[in-house]
PDB file of C-alpha atoms in Angstrom:
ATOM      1  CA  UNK A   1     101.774  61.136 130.060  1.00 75.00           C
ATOM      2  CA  UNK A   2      98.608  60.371 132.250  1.00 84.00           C
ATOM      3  CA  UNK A   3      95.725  60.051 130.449  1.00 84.00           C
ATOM      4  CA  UNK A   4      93.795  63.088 132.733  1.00 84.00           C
ATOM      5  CA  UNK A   5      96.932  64.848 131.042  1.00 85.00           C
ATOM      6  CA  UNK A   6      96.606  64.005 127.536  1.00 84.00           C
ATOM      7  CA  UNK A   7      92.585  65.280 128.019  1.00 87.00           C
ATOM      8  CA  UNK A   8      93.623  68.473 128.927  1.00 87.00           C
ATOM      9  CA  UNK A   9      95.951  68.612 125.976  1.00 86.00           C
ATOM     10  CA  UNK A  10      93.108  67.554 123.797  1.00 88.00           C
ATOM     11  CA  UNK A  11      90.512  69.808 125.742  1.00 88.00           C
ATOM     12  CA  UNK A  12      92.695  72.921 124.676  1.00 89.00           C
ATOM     13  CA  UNK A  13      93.513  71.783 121.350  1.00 90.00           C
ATOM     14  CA  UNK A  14      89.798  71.689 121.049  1.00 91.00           C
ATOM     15  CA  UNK A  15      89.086  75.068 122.169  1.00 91.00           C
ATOM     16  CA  UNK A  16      91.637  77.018 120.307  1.00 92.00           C
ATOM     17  CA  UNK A  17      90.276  75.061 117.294  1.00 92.00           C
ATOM     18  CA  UNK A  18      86.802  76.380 117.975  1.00 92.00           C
ATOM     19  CA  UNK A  19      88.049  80.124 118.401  1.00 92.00           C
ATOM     20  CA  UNK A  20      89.788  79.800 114.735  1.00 93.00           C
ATOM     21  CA  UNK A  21      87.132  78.563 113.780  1.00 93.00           C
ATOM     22  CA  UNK A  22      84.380  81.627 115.038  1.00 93.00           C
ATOM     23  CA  UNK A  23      87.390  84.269 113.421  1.00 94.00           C
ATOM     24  CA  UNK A  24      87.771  82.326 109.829  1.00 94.00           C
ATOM     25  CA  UNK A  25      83.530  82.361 110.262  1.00 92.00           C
ATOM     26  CA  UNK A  26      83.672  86.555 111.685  1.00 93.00           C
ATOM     27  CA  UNK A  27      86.505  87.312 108.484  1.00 93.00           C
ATOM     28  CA  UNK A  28      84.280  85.168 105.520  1.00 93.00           C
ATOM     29  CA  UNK A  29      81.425  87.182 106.491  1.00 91.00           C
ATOM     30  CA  UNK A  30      83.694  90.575 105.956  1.00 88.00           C
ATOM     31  CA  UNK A  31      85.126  89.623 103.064  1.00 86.00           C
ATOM     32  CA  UNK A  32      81.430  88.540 101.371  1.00 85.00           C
ATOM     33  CA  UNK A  33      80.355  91.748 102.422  1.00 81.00           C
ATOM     34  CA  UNK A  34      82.890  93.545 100.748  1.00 76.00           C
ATOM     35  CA  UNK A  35      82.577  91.879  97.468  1.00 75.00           C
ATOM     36  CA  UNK A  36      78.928  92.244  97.692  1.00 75.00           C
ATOM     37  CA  UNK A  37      79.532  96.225  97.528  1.00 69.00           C
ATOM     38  CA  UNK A  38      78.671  98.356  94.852  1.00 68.00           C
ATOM     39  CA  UNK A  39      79.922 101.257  95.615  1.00 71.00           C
ATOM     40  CA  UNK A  40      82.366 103.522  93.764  1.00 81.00           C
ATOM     41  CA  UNK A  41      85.420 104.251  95.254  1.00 83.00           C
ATOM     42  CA  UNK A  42      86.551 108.214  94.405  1.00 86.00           C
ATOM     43  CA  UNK A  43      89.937 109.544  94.711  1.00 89.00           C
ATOM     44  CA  UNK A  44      91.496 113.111  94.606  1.00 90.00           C
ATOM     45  CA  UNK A  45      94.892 114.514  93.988  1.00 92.00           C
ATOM     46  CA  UNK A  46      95.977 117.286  96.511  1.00 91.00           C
ATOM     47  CA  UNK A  47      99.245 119.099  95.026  1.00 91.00           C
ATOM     48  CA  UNK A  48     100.991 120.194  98.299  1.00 89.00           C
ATOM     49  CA  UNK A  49     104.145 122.776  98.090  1.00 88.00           C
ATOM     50  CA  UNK A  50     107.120 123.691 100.317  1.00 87.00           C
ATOM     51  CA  UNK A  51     106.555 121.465 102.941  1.00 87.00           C
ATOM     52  CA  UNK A  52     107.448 117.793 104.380  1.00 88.00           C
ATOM     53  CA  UNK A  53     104.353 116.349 105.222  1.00 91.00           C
ATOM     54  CA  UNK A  54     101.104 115.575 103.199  1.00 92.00           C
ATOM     55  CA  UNK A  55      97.721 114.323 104.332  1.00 92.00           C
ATOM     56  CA  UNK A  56      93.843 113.703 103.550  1.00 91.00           C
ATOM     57  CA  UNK A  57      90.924 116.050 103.832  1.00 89.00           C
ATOM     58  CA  UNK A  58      88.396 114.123 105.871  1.00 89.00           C
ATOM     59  CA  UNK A  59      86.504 111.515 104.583  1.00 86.00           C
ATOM     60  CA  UNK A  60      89.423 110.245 102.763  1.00 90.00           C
ATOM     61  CA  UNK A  61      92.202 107.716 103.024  1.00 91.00           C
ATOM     62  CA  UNK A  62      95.694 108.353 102.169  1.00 93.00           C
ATOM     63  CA  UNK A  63      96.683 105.927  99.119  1.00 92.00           C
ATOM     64  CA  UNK A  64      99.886 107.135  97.907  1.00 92.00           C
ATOM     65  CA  UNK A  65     102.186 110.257  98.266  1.00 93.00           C
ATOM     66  CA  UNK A  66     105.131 111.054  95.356  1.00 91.00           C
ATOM     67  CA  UNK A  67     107.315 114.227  95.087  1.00 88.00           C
ATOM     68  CA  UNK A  68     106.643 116.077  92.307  1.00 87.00           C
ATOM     69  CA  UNK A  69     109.345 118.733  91.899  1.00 83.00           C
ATOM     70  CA  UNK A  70     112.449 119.311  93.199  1.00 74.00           C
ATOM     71  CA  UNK A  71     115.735 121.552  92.962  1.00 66.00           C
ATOM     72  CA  UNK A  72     119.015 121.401  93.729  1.00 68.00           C
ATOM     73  CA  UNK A  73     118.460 124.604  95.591  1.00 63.00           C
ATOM     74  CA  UNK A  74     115.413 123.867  97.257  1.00 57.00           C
ATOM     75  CA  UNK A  75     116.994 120.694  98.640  1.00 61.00           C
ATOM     76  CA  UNK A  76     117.302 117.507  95.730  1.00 66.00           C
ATOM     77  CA  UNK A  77     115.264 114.644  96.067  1.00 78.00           C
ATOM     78  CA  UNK A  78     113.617 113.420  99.470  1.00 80.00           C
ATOM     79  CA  UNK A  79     113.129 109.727 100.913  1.00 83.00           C
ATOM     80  CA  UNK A  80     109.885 109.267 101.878  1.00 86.00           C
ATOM     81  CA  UNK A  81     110.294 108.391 105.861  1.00 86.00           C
ATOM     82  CA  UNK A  82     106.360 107.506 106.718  1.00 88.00           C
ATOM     83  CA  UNK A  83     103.102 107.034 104.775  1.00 89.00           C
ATOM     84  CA  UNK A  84      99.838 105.461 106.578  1.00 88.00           C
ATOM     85  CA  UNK A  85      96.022 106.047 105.908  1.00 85.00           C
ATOM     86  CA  UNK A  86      96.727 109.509 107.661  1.00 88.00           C
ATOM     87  CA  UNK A  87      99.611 110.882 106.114  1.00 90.00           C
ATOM     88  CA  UNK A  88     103.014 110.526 104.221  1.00 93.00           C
ATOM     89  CA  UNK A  89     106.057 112.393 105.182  1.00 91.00           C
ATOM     90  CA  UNK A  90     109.550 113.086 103.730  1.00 89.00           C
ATOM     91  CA  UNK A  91     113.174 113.699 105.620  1.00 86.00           C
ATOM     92  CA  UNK A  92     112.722 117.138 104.171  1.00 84.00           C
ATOM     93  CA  UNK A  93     110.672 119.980 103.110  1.00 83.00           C
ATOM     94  CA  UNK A  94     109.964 119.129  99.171  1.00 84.00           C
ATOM     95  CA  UNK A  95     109.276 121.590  96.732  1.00 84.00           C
ATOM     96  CA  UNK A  96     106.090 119.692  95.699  1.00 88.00           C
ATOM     97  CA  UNK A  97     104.309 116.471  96.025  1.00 90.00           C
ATOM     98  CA  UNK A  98     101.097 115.018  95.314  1.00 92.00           C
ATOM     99  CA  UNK A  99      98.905 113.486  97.674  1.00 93.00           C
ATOM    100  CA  UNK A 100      96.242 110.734  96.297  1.00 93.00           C
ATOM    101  CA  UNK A 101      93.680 110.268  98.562  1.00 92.00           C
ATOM    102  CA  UNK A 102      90.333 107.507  98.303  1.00 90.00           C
ATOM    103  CA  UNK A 103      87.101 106.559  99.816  1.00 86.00           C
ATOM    104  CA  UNK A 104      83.910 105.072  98.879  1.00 80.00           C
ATOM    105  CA  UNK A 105      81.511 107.078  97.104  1.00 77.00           C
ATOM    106  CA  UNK A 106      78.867 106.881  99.645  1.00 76.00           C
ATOM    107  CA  UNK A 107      81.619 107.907 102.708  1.00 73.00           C
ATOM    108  CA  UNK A 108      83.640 110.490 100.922  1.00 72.00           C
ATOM    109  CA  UNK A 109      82.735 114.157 100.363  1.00 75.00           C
ATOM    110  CA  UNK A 110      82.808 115.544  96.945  1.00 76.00           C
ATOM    111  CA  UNK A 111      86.321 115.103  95.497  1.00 73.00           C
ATOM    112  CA  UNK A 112      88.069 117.849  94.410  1.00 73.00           C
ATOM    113  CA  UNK A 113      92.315 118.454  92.886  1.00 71.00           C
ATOM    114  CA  UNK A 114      93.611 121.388  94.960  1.00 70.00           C
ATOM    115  CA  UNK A 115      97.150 123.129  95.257  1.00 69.00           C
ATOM    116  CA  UNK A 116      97.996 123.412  98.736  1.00 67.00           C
ATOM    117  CA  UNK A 117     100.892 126.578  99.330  1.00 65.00           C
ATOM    118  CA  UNK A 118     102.213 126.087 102.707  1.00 61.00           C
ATOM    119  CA  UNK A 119     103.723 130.104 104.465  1.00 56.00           C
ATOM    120  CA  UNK A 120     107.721 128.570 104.217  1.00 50.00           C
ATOM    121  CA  UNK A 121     110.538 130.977 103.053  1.00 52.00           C
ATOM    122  CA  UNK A 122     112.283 129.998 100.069  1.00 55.00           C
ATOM    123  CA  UNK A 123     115.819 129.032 100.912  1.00 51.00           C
ATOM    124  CA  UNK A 124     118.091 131.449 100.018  1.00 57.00           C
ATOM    125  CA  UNK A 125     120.067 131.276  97.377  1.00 54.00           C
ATOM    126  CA  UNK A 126     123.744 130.639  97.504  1.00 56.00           C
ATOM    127  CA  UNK A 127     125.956 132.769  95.515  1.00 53.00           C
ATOM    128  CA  UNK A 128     127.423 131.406  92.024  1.00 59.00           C
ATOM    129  CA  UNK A 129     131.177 131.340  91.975  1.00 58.00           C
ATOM    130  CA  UNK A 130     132.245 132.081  88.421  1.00 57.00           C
ATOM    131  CA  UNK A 131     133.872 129.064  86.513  1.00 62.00           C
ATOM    132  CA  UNK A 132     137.679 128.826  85.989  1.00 64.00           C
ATOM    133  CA  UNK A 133     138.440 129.249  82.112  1.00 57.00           C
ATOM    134  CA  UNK A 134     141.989 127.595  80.972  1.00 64.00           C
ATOM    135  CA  UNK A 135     141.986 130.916  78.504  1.00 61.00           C
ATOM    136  CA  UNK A 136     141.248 133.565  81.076  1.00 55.00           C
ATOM    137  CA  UNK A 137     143.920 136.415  81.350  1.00 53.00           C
TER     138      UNK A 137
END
């Protein structure tokens, strides 16, 4: 290796060493300002039915999604397919699920726990077959 070669090495070394060194600076000065905060952090519960996706009124962040309530008619259990700060979806309409949503005191509107009915039909209802008894006649 020449030695105007092993400069340039070293040049670049030095510059990409610099650049960490402004982004570990940029993320201490984050992270100092968000322990320094004193504000509250507030959190509703939105209760959504008959329907497969959930989300956040605004001013709030989605934090967790969970189904709630389930048939066998209305479908079983779901897997939950997608959750973000937006909104959490299942494969499938659920029968219920509650939607947790969080902010800061001083960014979020006034919480408040709400029901949520979405306009979905009820499935319909399959007919029962009778059971076979060993002493029918």
């Amino acid at each position: 290796m020449r030695l105007s070669d092993a400069r340039g090495v070293a040049d670049s070394a030095s510059d990409a060493a610099a650049r960490a060194q402004a982004t570990a600076d940029e993320a201490m000065q984050r992270a100092n300002a968000a322990l320094s905060k004193t504000d509250e952090m507030v959190c509703e519960t939105l209760t959504v039915q008959k329907t497969d996706t959930g989300t956040c009124r605004p001013g709030y962040e989605l934090t967790s999604c969970t189904q709630t309530r389930y048939t066998e008619r209305a479908g079983g259990l779901s897997f939950l397919r997608e959750i973000n700060d937006e909104k959490c979806r299942f494969n499938e309409r659920v029968l219920e699920m509650q939607v947790r949503c969080c902010n800061t005191a001083s960014a979020a509107p006034q919480p408040e726990d709400a029901t949520i009915v979405e306009d979905m039909p009820e499935p319909e209802a399959e007919p029962e077959t009778p059971e076979d008894s060993p002493l029918s006649f």
